[in-house]
Short mmCIF file of C-alpha atoms in Angstrom, two decimals:
data_model
loop_
_atom_site.label_atom_id
_atom_site.label_comp_id
_atom_site.label_asym_id
_atom_site.label_seq_id
_atom_site.Cartn_x
_atom_site.Cartn_y
_atom_site.Cartn_z
CA UNK A 1 -11.81 -14.98 44.19
CA UNK A 2 -9.15 -14.07 46.72
CA UNK A 3 -7.26 -12.23 44.02
CA UNK A 4 -10.20 -9.97 43.23
CA UNK A 5 -10.72 -9.28 46.90
CA UNK A 6 -7.09 -8.22 47.16
CA UNK A 7 -7.56 -5.93 44.17
CA UNK A 8 -10.59 -4.30 45.73
CA UNK A 9 -8.74 -3.79 49.01
CA UNK A 10 -5.96 -2.03 47.16
CA UNK A 11 -8.43 0.19 45.35
CA UNK A 12 -10.16 1.13 48.58
CA UNK A 13 -6.99 2.70 49.93
CA UNK A 14 -5.87 5.99 48.47
CA UNK A 15 -2.22 5.12 49.09
CA UNK A 16 -1.82 1.34 49.00
CA UNK A 17 1.47 -0.10 50.18
CA UNK A 18 4.31 -2.16 48.81
CA UNK A 19 3.41 -5.24 50.83
CA UNK A 20 -0.17 -5.26 49.64
CA UNK A 21 1.00 -4.49 46.11
CA UNK A 22 3.15 -7.61 46.13
CA UNK A 23 0.22 -9.70 47.39
CA UNK A 24 -2.08 -8.21 44.76
CA UNK A 25 0.37 -8.82 41.92
CA UNK A 26 0.95 -12.42 42.93
CA UNK A 27 -2.75 -13.14 43.45
CA UNK A 28 -3.75 -11.58 40.15
CA UNK A 29 -1.09 -13.55 38.27
CA UNK A 30 -2.39 -16.74 39.82
CA UNK A 31 -5.92 -15.85 38.77
CA UNK A 32 -4.80 -14.98 35.25
CA UNK A 33 -2.98 -18.27 34.76
CA UNK A 34 -5.38 -20.57 36.58
CA UNK A 35 -7.59 -21.44 33.63
CA UNK A 36 -5.55 -20.61 30.57
CA UNK A 37 -6.25 -22.45 27.29
CA UNK A 38 -3.49 -24.18 25.36
CA UNK A 39 -0.93 -21.89 23.78
CA UNK A 40 -0.69 -23.98 20.59
CA UNK A 41 -3.42 -26.55 19.97
CA UNK A 42 -3.63 -28.82 16.93
CA UNK A 43 -7.26 -27.95 16.17
CA UNK A 44 -9.20 -28.37 12.94
CA UNK A 45 -9.10 -24.60 12.43
CA UNK A 46 -5.32 -24.60 12.73
CA UNK A 47 -5.04 -27.49 10.29
CA UNK A 48 -7.30 -25.67 7.84
CA UNK A 49 -5.20 -22.53 8.16
CA UNK A 50 -2.04 -24.54 7.58
CA UNK A 51 -3.58 -26.11 4.48
CA UNK A 52 -4.44 -22.67 3.06
CA UNK A 53 -0.94 -21.40 3.84
CA UNK A 54 0.80 -24.28 2.10
CA UNK A 55 -1.26 -23.65 -1.04
CA UNK A 56 0.21 -20.16 -1.41
CA UNK A 57 2.91 -19.72 -4.06
CA UNK A 58 6.38 -19.19 -2.57
CA UNK A 59 7.00 -16.64 -5.30
CA UNK A 60 6.77 -12.97 -6.13
CA UNK A 61 3.80 -11.61 -8.10
CA UNK A 62 5.16 -9.38 -10.85
CA UNK A 63 3.41 -8.38 -14.10
CA UNK A 64 0.69 -10.96 -13.53
CA UNK A 65 3.18 -13.82 -13.17
CA UNK A 66 4.39 -15.81 -10.18
CA UNK A 67 8.16 -15.89 -10.25
CA UNK A 68 11.13 -16.73 -8.04
CA UNK A 69 13.31 -14.02 -6.57
CA UNK A 70 16.27 -13.15 -8.77
CA UNK A 71 18.59 -14.39 -6.02
CA UNK A 72 16.62 -17.61 -5.58
CA UNK A 73 16.54 -17.04 -1.82
CA UNK A 74 13.53 -17.54 0.44
CA UNK A 75 12.61 -16.40 3.94
CA UNK A 76 10.74 -18.30 6.63
CA UNK A 77 7.27 -17.29 7.80
CA UNK A 78 7.10 -18.22 11.47
CA UNK A 79 4.04 -19.25 13.46
CA UNK A 80 4.11 -16.99 16.55
CA UNK A 81 2.23 -19.67 18.49
CA UNK A 82 5.03 -22.21 18.18
CA UNK A 83 8.08 -20.29 16.89
CA UNK A 84 8.22 -22.82 14.04
CA UNK A 85 8.32 -22.18 10.28
CA UNK A 86 4.95 -22.41 8.52
CA UNK A 87 6.03 -21.79 4.92
CA UNK A 88 8.84 -20.23 2.92
CA UNK A 89 8.25 -17.23 0.65
CA UNK A 90 10.50 -15.62 -1.94
CA UNK A 91 13.04 -13.14 -0.61
CA UNK A 92 12.81 -10.28 -3.04
CA UNK A 93 15.44 -7.54 -3.08
CA UNK A 94 16.41 -4.52 -5.16
CA UNK A 95 16.61 -6.51 -8.39
CA UNK A 96 13.08 -7.83 -7.92
CA UNK A 97 11.73 -4.42 -6.95
CA UNK A 98 13.25 -3.04 -10.15
CA UNK A 99 11.42 -5.68 -12.18
CA UNK A 100 8.16 -4.89 -10.36
CA UNK A 101 8.57 -1.14 -10.93
CA UNK A 102 9.16 -1.68 -14.64
CA UNK A 103 6.06 -3.87 -14.83
CA UNK A 104 3.99 -1.27 -13.00
CA UNK A 105 5.37 1.49 -15.25
CA UNK A 106 4.48 -0.45 -18.39
CA UNK A 107 0.98 -1.11 -17.02
CA UNK A 108 0.53 2.59 -16.24
CA UNK A 109 2.03 4.03 -19.42
CA UNK A 110 0.61 1.54 -21.90
CA UNK A 111 -1.90 -0.69 -20.12
CA UNK A 112 -5.68 -0.41 -19.82
CA UNK A 113 -5.98 0.41 -16.11
CA UNK A 114 -5.64 4.23 -16.15
CA UNK A 115 -7.34 4.38 -19.57
CA UNK A 116 -10.46 2.38 -18.85
CA UNK A 117 -13.51 4.28 -17.68
CA UNK A 118 -13.64 5.06 -14.00
CA UNK A 119 -16.85 3.05 -13.75
CA UNK A 120 -15.07 -0.03 -15.10
CA UNK A 121 -12.26 0.37 -12.55
CA UNK A 122 -14.92 0.61 -9.88
CA UNK A 123 -16.62 -2.55 -11.13
CA UNK A 124 -13.36 -4.50 -10.92
CA UNK A 125 -12.74 -3.28 -7.38
CA UNK A 126 -16.26 -4.35 -6.43
CA UNK A 127 -15.51 -7.77 -7.93
CA UNK A 128 -12.33 -7.98 -5.87
CA UNK A 129 -14.31 -7.19 -2.71
CA UNK A 130 -16.84 -9.89 -3.63
CA UNK A 131 -14.04 -12.42 -4.18
CA UNK A 132 -12.55 -11.52 -0.80
CA UNK A 133 -15.94 -12.00 0.82
CA UNK A 134 -16.24 -15.46 -0.73
CA UNK A 135 -12.78 -16.29 0.64
CA UNK A 136 -13.30 -14.50 3.96
CA UNK A 137 -12.86 -17.55 6.19
CA UNK A 138 -9.63 -18.49 4.43
CA UNK A 139 -8.33 -14.92 4.73
CA UNK A 140 -9.19 -14.81 8.44
CA UNK A 141 -7.35 -18.06 9.08
CA UNK A 142 -4.27 -16.90 7.17
CA UNK A 143 -4.27 -13.60 9.08
CA UNK A 144 -4.40 -15.34 12.45
CA UNK A 145 -1.76 -17.89 11.49
CA UNK A 146 0.45 -15.09 10.19
CA UNK A 147 0.49 -12.69 13.12
CA UNK A 148 -1.21 -14.46 16.03
CA UNK A 149 -4.26 -12.28 16.61
CA UNK A 150 -7.29 -14.19 17.91
CA UNK A 151 -9.38 -15.66 15.11
CA UNK A 152 -12.42 -13.82 16.44
CA UNK A 153 -10.82 -10.45 15.61
CA UNK A 154 -9.72 -11.62 12.16
CA UNK A 155 -13.25 -12.75 11.36
CA UNK A 156 -15.13 -9.87 12.98
CA UNK A 157 -12.84 -6.95 12.17
CA UNK A 158 -9.79 -7.36 9.93
CA UNK A 159 -11.40 -9.21 7.02
CA UNK A 160 -14.81 -7.48 6.86
CA UNK A 161 -13.21 -4.05 7.29
CA UNK A 162 -10.82 -4.83 4.43
CA UNK A 163 -13.71 -5.87 2.20
CA UNK A 164 -15.69 -2.75 3.11
CA UNK A 165 -12.65 -0.62 2.34
CA UNK A 166 -12.36 -1.90 -1.22
CA UNK A 167 -16.09 -1.38 -1.72
CA UNK A 168 -15.85 2.15 -0.36
CA UNK A 169 -13.16 3.10 -2.88
CA UNK A 170 -14.84 1.19 -5.69
CA UNK A 171 -17.65 3.68 -5.22
CA UNK A 172 -15.21 6.59 -5.37
CA UNK A 173 -13.64 5.56 -8.70
CA UNK A 174 -16.09 7.55 -10.85
CA UNK A 175 -16.35 10.46 -8.43
CA UNK A 176 -12.78 11.70 -8.61
CA UNK A 177 -12.97 14.96 -10.54
CA UNK A 178 -11.82 18.54 -10.62
CA UNK A 179 -13.54 21.91 -10.69
CA UNK A 180 -14.48 24.63 -13.16
CA UNK A 181 -13.02 27.91 -11.87
CA UNK A 182 -14.22 31.41 -12.93
CA UNK A 183 -11.26 33.56 -14.07
CA UNK A 184 -10.68 37.01 -15.52
CA UNK A 185 -10.87 37.28 -19.30
CA UNK A 186 -12.49 35.09 -21.96
CA UNK A 187 -11.07 31.82 -20.69
CA UNK A 188 -12.32 28.53 -19.41
CA UNK A 189 -10.25 27.28 -16.49
CA UNK A 190 -10.69 23.85 -14.93
CA UNK A 191 -8.76 21.24 -13.02
CA UNK A 192 -8.17 17.55 -13.62
CA UNK A 193 -7.42 15.09 -10.81
CA UNK A 194 -5.11 12.56 -12.40
CA UNK A 195 -3.38 9.43 -11.08
CA UNK A 196 0.20 9.95 -9.97
CA UNK A 197 1.61 6.90 -11.72
CA UNK A 198 3.57 4.09 -10.05
CA UNK A 199 3.01 3.94 -6.31
CA UNK A 200 5.26 2.07 -3.89
CA UNK A 201 3.47 0.83 -0.78
CA UNK A 202 4.97 -0.76 2.34
CA UNK A 203 2.59 -2.26 4.89
CA UNK A 204 3.10 -3.29 8.53
CA UNK A 205 2.56 -6.63 10.22
CA UNK A 206 -0.11 -5.81 12.79
CA UNK A 207 -3.06 -5.54 10.36
CA UNK A 208 -1.62 -7.03 7.15
CA UNK A 209 -4.79 -7.40 5.09
CA UNK A 210 -6.48 -4.24 6.34
CA UNK A 211 -3.40 -2.10 5.78
CA UNK A 212 -3.11 -3.52 2.26
CA UNK A 213 -6.72 -2.47 1.68
CA UNK A 214 -6.07 0.99 3.14
CA UNK A 215 -3.21 1.45 0.68
CA UNK A 216 -4.50 -0.31 -2.42
CA UNK A 217 -8.10 0.94 -2.34
CA UNK A 218 -7.55 4.65 -3.03
CA UNK A 219 -4.46 4.11 -5.17
CA UNK A 220 -6.27 1.74 -7.54
CA UNK A 221 -9.50 3.72 -7.59
CA UNK A 222 -7.54 6.75 -8.78
CA UNK A 223 -5.97 4.76 -11.64
CA UNK A 224 -2.45 4.17 -10.30
CA UNK A 225 -0.40 0.99 -10.52
CA UNK A 226 1.25 -0.41 -7.41
CA UNK A 227 4.33 -2.20 -6.11
CA UNK A 228 3.37 -3.47 -2.67
CA UNK A 229 5.85 -4.83 -0.14
CA UNK A 230 4.20 -6.68 2.78
CA UNK A 231 5.97 -7.10 6.11
CA UNK A 232 8.33 -10.06 6.10
CA UNK A 233 6.59 -11.44 9.18
CA UNK A 234 3.11 -11.45 7.60
CA UNK A 235 3.10 -11.88 3.80
CA UNK A 236 0.41 -14.53 3.42
CA UNK A 237 -2.78 -12.50 2.97
CA UNK A 238 -1.04 -10.19 0.48
CA UNK A 239 -0.14 -13.20 -1.66
CA UNK A 240 -3.71 -14.49 -1.49
CA UNK A 241 -5.02 -11.03 -2.35
CA UNK A 242 -2.86 -11.01 -5.49
CA UNK A 243 -4.39 -14.33 -6.54
CA UNK A 244 -7.90 -12.96 -6.07
CA UNK A 245 -7.08 -9.76 -7.98
CA UNK A 246 -5.87 -11.83 -10.91
CA UNK A 247 -8.93 -14.06 -10.78
CA UNK A 248 -11.35 -11.12 -11.04
CA UNK A 249 -9.56 -9.62 -14.03
CA UNK A 250 -7.45 -6.77 -12.70
CA UNK A 251 -4.90 -6.31 -15.52
CA UNK A 252 -1.33 -7.59 -15.30
CA UNK A 253 1.15 -5.18 -13.76
CA UNK A 254 -1.45 -3.16 -11.89
CA UNK A 255 -0.75 -4.93 -8.59
CA UNK A 256 2.76 -6.29 -7.97
CA UNK A 257 3.67 -8.02 -4.69
CA UNK A 258 7.32 -8.25 -3.64
CA UNK A 259 7.90 -10.19 -0.42
CA UNK A 260 11.22 -9.70 1.30
CA UNK A 261 13.08 -8.03 4.14
CA UNK A 262 12.61 -4.42 5.17
CA UNK A 263 16.18 -3.14 4.65
CA UNK A 264 16.48 -4.74 1.20
CA UNK A 265 13.09 -5.05 -0.48
CA UNK A 266 11.49 -2.28 1.57
CA UNK A 267 14.50 -0.03 1.19
CA UNK A 268 14.47 -0.56 -2.56
CA UNK A 269 10.80 0.43 -2.77
CA UNK A 270 11.46 3.54 -0.68
CA UNK A 271 14.36 4.74 -2.83
CA UNK A 272 13.58 3.55 -6.37
CA UNK A 273 13.59 6.54 -8.69
CA UNK A 274 11.04 4.92 -10.99
CA UNK A 275 8.40 5.14 -8.26
CA UNK A 276 6.38 8.34 -8.27
CA UNK A 277 5.02 8.15 -4.73
CA UNK A 278 5.85 6.03 -1.68
CA UNK A 279 3.42 5.30 1.12
CA UNK A 280 4.34 3.46 4.29
CA UNK A 281 3.09 3.17 7.87
CA UNK A 282 5.89 5.14 9.49
CA UNK A 283 5.38 8.41 7.68
CA UNK A 284 8.20 10.92 7.72
CA UNK A 285 10.95 8.51 8.71
CA UNK A 286 12.69 8.57 5.35
CA UNK A 287 12.22 9.69 1.80
CA UNK A 288 11.04 13.27 2.19
CA UNK A 289 7.56 14.67 2.47
CA UNK A 290 7.24 15.09 -1.28
CA UNK A 291 7.54 11.36 -1.91
CA UNK A 292 6.05 9.91 1.24
CA UNK A 293 2.52 9.72 2.53
CA UNK A 294 1.54 7.84 5.63
CA UNK A 295 -1.44 7.82 7.93
CA UNK A 296 0.26 5.50 10.37
CA UNK A 297 2.95 6.18 12.90
CA UNK A 298 6.62 6.68 13.25
CA UNK A 299 5.98 5.64 16.81
CA UNK A 300 2.28 6.34 17.07
CA UNK A 301 1.31 7.26 20.58
CA UNK A 302 -2.15 7.17 22.05
CA UNK A 303 -3.56 8.79 25.13
CA UNK A 304 -6.80 7.98 26.92
CA UNK A 305 -8.28 10.52 29.30
CA UNK A 306 -10.80 9.47 31.91
CA UNK A 307 -12.23 12.79 32.99
CA UNK A 308 -14.07 13.14 36.27
CA UNK A 309 -14.97 16.59 37.55
CA UNK A 310 -17.19 17.39 40.59
CA UNK A 311 -20.34 17.44 38.46
CA UNK A 312 -19.75 13.91 37.17
CA UNK A 313 -20.59 10.49 38.61
CA UNK A 314 -17.82 9.13 40.83
CA UNK A 315 -16.67 6.65 38.19
CA UNK A 316 -16.88 6.10 34.45
CA UNK A 317 -18.29 2.66 33.70
CA UNK A 318 -16.19 0.20 31.69
CA UNK A 319 -12.79 1.80 32.18
CA UNK A 320 -10.71 1.75 29.05
CA UNK A 321 -7.92 -0.80 29.46
CA UNK A 322 -7.10 -1.22 25.82
CA UNK A 323 -5.01 -4.35 25.80
CA UNK A 324 -6.76 -4.92 22.48
CA UNK A 325 -5.89 -8.36 21.07
CA UNK A 326 -2.16 -8.44 21.78
CA UNK A 327 -1.56 -4.69 22.07
CA UNK A 328 -0.03 -4.55 18.58
CA UNK A 329 -2.19 -1.66 17.42
CA UNK A 330 -0.87 1.77 16.48
CA UNK A 331 -3.73 3.42 18.35
CA UNK A 332 -3.71 1.16 21.41
CA UNK A 333 -4.50 3.21 24.50
CA UNK A 334 -1.20 2.56 26.21
CA UNK A 335 -1.09 5.83 28.15
CA UNK A 336 -4.11 6.34 30.38
CA UNK A 337 -4.54 9.59 32.32
CA UNK A 338 -7.15 9.17 35.06
CA UNK A 339 -8.59 11.95 37.22
CA UNK A 340 -7.59 11.76 40.85
CA UNK A 341 -11.22 11.42 41.98
CA UNK A 342 -11.55 8.03 40.29
CA UNK A 343 -7.93 6.98 40.07
CA UNK A 344 -7.94 4.23 42.72
CA UNK A 345 -11.18 2.72 41.45
CA UNK A 346 -9.91 2.79 37.88
CA UNK A 347 -6.65 1.10 38.85
CA UNK A 348 -8.61 -1.61 40.63
CA UNK A 349 -10.91 -2.29 37.69
CA UNK A 350 -8.03 -2.21 35.22
CA UNK A 351 -6.14 -4.82 37.20
CA UNK A 352 -9.27 -6.96 37.46
CA UNK A 353 -9.94 -6.70 33.73
CA UNK A 354 -6.37 -7.61 32.81
CA UNK A 355 -6.37 -10.56 35.22
CA UNK A 356 -9.45 -12.02 33.55
CA UNK A 357 -8.10 -11.86 30.02
CA UNK A 358 -7.51 -15.23 28.39
CA UNK A 359 -4.13 -15.54 26.74
CA UNK A 360 -3.58 -18.51 24.50
CA UNK A 361 -3.87 -20.16 21.11
CA UNK A 362 -5.40 -17.53 18.78
CA UNK A 363 -7.41 -20.27 17.06
CA UNK A 364 -9.21 -20.83 20.39
CA UNK A 365 -11.61 -18.78 22.47
CA UNK A 366 -9.12 -16.24 23.80
CA UNK A 367 -8.77 -12.49 24.21
CA UNK A 368 -5.08 -12.26 23.41
CA UNK A 369 -2.67 -14.17 21.23
CA UNK A 370 1.12 -13.98 20.92
CA UNK A 371 3.32 -11.12 19.79
CA UNK A 372 4.23 -11.38 16.13
CA UNK A 373 7.86 -12.52 16.46
CA UNK A 374 10.86 -12.84 18.75
CA UNK A 375 12.03 -9.28 18.08
CA UNK A 376 8.70 -7.77 19.09
CA UNK A 377 8.48 -10.08 22.10
CA UNK A 378 11.91 -8.94 23.30
CA UNK A 379 11.03 -5.29 22.69
CA UNK A 380 7.86 -5.47 24.80
CA UNK A 381 9.64 -7.33 27.60
CA UNK A 382 12.36 -4.66 27.61
CA UNK A 383 9.72 -1.99 28.15
CA UNK A 384 8.22 -3.97 31.01
CA UNK A 385 11.68 -4.24 32.58
CA UNK A 386 12.21 -0.50 32.17
CA UNK A 387 8.89 0.22 33.89
CA UNK A 388 9.99 -1.84 36.86
CA UNK A 389 13.39 -0.14 37.00
CA UNK A 390 11.86 3.33 36.76
CA UNK A 391 9.63 2.70 39.77
CA UNK A 392 6.19 2.23 38.21
CA UNK A 393 3.92 -0.09 40.21
CA UNK A 394 3.44 -3.38 38.41
CA UNK A 395 -0.06 -4.59 39.26
CA UNK A 396 -0.63 -7.41 36.80
CA UNK A 397 1.46 -9.52 34.43
CA UNK A 398 4.97 -8.55 33.47
CA UNK A 399 6.15 -12.00 32.48
CA UNK A 400 6.21 -14.41 29.59
CA UNK A 401 3.10 -16.56 29.32
CA UNK A 402 3.75 -20.22 28.56
CA UNK A 403 7.04 -21.79 27.56
CA UNK A 404 6.69 -21.71 23.77
CA UNK A 405 5.51 -18.99 21.45
CA UNK A 406 5.71 -15.23 21.83
CA UNK A 407 3.10 -14.80 24.57
CA UNK A 408 3.20 -12.03 27.18
CA UNK A 409 0.90 -11.67 30.17
CA UNK A 410 -1.48 -8.68 30.07
CA UNK A 411 0.47 -6.08 32.02
CA UNK A 412 -0.75 -3.05 33.97
CA UNK A 413 1.45 -0.40 35.57
CA UNK A 414 0.08 2.23 37.97
CA UNK A 415 1.66 5.44 39.28
CA UNK A 416 3.58 5.90 36.06
CA UNK A 417 5.65 9.06 35.75
CA UNK A 418 5.59 11.16 32.61
CA UNK A 419 9.37 10.82 32.28
CA UNK A 420 9.34 7.01 32.15
CA UNK A 421 9.97 5.17 28.88
CA UNK A 422 6.66 3.30 29.21
CA UNK A 423 4.92 6.70 29.17
CA UNK A 424 6.95 8.29 26.39
CA UNK A 425 7.60 5.56 23.83
CA UNK A 426 5.37 3.23 21.85
CA UNK A 427 5.40 -0.19 23.49
CA UNK A 428 3.24 -1.94 20.89
CA UNK A 429 2.31 -4.73 23.25
CA UNK A 430 -0.22 -5.66 25.96
CA UNK A 431 1.03 -3.07 28.46
CA UNK A 432 -0.98 -0.28 30.07
CA UNK A 433 0.52 2.75 31.83
CA UNK A 434 -1.84 4.57 34.21
CA UNK A 435 -1.18 8.15 35.37
CA UNK A 436 -3.09 10.52 37.64
CA UNK A 437 -4.22 14.03 36.79
CA UNK A 438 -6.00 16.89 38.57
CA UNK A 439 -6.82 19.83 36.26
CA UNK A 440 -7.68 20.07 32.56
CA UNK A 441 -4.86 22.50 31.81
CA UNK A 442 -2.40 20.15 33.47
CA UNK A 443 -3.50 17.01 31.64
CA UNK A 444 -3.69 18.77 28.27
CA UNK A 445 -0.08 19.89 28.64
CA UNK A 446 1.04 16.43 29.75
CA UNK A 447 -0.88 14.57 27.07
CA UNK A 448 0.54 16.81 24.35
CA UNK A 449 4.09 16.57 25.72
CA UNK A 450 5.12 13.95 23.18
CA UNK A 451 6.54 13.84 19.68
CA UNK A 452 3.54 11.82 18.57
CA UNK A 453 -0.16 12.39 18.09
CA UNK A 454 -2.00 9.61 16.32
CA UNK A 455 -5.07 8.88 18.42
CA UNK A 456 -6.68 9.77 21.74
CA UNK A 457 -9.81 8.90 23.66
CA UNK A 458 -11.82 11.00 26.08
CA UNK A 459 -14.19 9.37 28.55
CA UNK A 460 -16.46 11.81 30.37
CA UNK A 461 -20.08 12.86 30.80
CA UNK A 462 -19.07 16.51 31.19
CA UNK A 463 -19.73 18.06 27.79
CA UNK A 464 -17.59 21.11 28.54
CA UNK A 465 -14.61 18.92 29.42
CA UNK A 466 -15.20 16.88 26.26
CA UNK A 467 -15.35 19.98 24.06
CA UNK A 468 -12.19 21.39 25.61
CA UNK A 469 -10.22 18.17 25.29
CA UNK A 470 -11.27 17.24 21.75
CA UNK A 471 -9.98 20.60 20.53
CA UNK A 472 -6.91 20.86 22.72
CA UNK A 473 -5.43 17.41 22.14
CA UNK A 474 -2.85 17.41 19.34
CA UNK A 475 -4.06 14.16 17.87
CA UNK A 476 -5.34 13.05 14.47
CA UNK A 477 -8.28 11.15 15.94
CA UNK A 478 -10.18 11.69 19.18
CA UNK A 479 -12.74 9.11 20.24
CA UNK A 480 -15.31 10.28 22.81
CA UNK A 481 -16.78 7.65 25.15
CA UNK A 482 -15.79 4.97 22.64
CA UNK A 483 -12.52 3.68 21.24
CA UNK A 484 -10.89 2.04 18.22
CA UNK A 485 -13.58 2.80 15.64
CA UNK A 486 -12.42 2.77 12.02
CA UNK A 487 -15.02 3.58 9.40
CA UNK A 488 -13.70 3.60 5.84
CA UNK A 489 -15.19 7.03 5.20
CA UNK A 490 -13.40 8.72 8.13
CA UNK A 491 -9.79 9.86 7.70
CA UNK A 492 -7.06 8.43 9.90
CA UNK A 493 -3.63 9.91 10.50
CA UNK A 494 -1.59 11.83 13.01
CA UNK A 495 -0.04 15.07 14.14
CA UNK A 496 3.68 15.70 14.56
CA UNK A 497 5.74 12.52 13.98
CA UNK A 498 2.65 10.32 13.69
CA UNK A 499 2.40 10.52 9.96
CA UNK A 500 2.12 12.63 6.83
CA UNK A 501 -1.26 12.91 5.15
CA UNK A 502 -4.32 10.80 5.90
CA UNK A 503 -5.46 7.27 5.17
CA UNK A 504 -9.11 6.43 4.46
CA UNK A 505 -12.03 8.51 3.34
CA UNK A 506 -12.03 11.14 0.61
CA UNK A 507 -8.87 12.62 2.13
CA UNK A 508 -6.77 9.58 1.14
CA UNK A 509 -7.45 10.20 -2.55
CA UNK A 510 -5.25 13.30 -2.42
CA UNK A 511 -2.31 10.99 -1.65
CA UNK A 512 -2.76 9.24 -4.99
CA UNK A 513 -3.85 12.02 -7.34
CA UNK A 514 -2.23 15.14 -8.71
CA UNK A 515 -4.01 18.25 -9.86
CA UNK A 516 -3.58 19.68 -13.34
CA UNK A 517 -4.86 23.18 -14.18
CA UNK A 518 -6.13 23.76 -17.74
CA UNK A 519 -6.85 27.12 -19.45
CA UNK A 520 -8.75 27.38 -22.75
CA UNK A 521 -9.81 30.52 -24.64
CA UNK A 522 -13.50 31.20 -25.15
CA UNK A 523 -14.81 33.00 -28.24
CA UNK A 524 -17.91 35.07 -27.67
CA UNK A 525 -19.05 33.16 -24.58
CA UNK A 526 -22.68 33.55 -23.59
CA UNK A 527 -21.53 34.04 -20.02
CA UNK A 528 -18.30 33.88 -18.05
#
């Protein structure tokens, strides 16, 4: 417990010093690594996950058929625990996307999906959710094997939230309708909310199954057909989802899955003129606002405010240190502004919390798994290096964990300046940047001084401070005394460069429907 004592000593001083900081950092690292689990264990759960993965077809799913890429090429899916190949999947490119778009167009123009009753579409989406629930353990294992998040999170969050999302939109299928509008003259005017047509969807690697559900749910409920391109790092749950959709009777061509690389397969989806609407997680980056919707981020930034004014207790319990799973979350609370009255205590507790986190094999009892791949690992490490160079105080972590796999120690920086890269750019890793503030006007200006605005959190018992901050923060979501809640009925999206439009809830349906106005003459109406 010497490490924790050193942390408390640092927190007790309002200034700290470089010598004590070095002792604290070393002691905390020792504590964090003293009882780490294996980074890649050959457990039964891992073997089961590997079995499920090897059963997946190494093919594209187009027009209800599993087929090789036109080029015949494949790409490796790498286990982030070991850096070794798990399976090969087809490497689709522009030629394959073209085939998928034609299949989706045929299914939309001539197939049963947009022509069946809305209730029937809803019933099929409910059946898909039921099939996912029956395969939930398999899906959780594939998700963890694919991107390295702890199996606990896959079981408790990713899979059940995905299932709930399909059920939510299954219920919406027969509730998408227009309005009757009173107009001058003997006319009946009304609106129809119709499906757009063929939708191209590109999903990220941090929540592969959930992001597929976010995209597919409203698009399918509205009667569209889809060409979906999963991230090349994490294609496995999308392939399994296609199998389940076929098993429950969703017609051929309605869902098409093209695995492949971002610049080729993803670029083809983004630019194909046969696609009526494109949705991807980095809204606004390319394609134009008329063809792109996205509730995710271009570099989604999050801010967490711990507000303490004279009328408040001296410290907010359970300080937010969102090193959630492996930090690969678009709304991870990477920037934390802490009031000067509780700053030292918060820094202490944050360092303690990070030091206690278990990093290791995501199929074990751990808090944090590996980063998804070598590129993301290198990116996060580069941000850590920049924080050190810029003069932020590294309290915990900052190094690779283990000798194999893409593991990074939970990392906490204190005394971070607003100008530093770790305060201005999205790290997307287990790194926390803590900054001090004094007045509400000051912290509002600093928090909003960014190109991004996806999510924020406010922790305070001062209702006036809460009301001020929730309205002043330029952010698509503001959590108050809680964090990272995602109900399917609540919209999610950002301000500024953090996305166009909204995912989830009723709001997402507007991304996948278009409004048609209809006028009809009325002869001798009883009323108008």
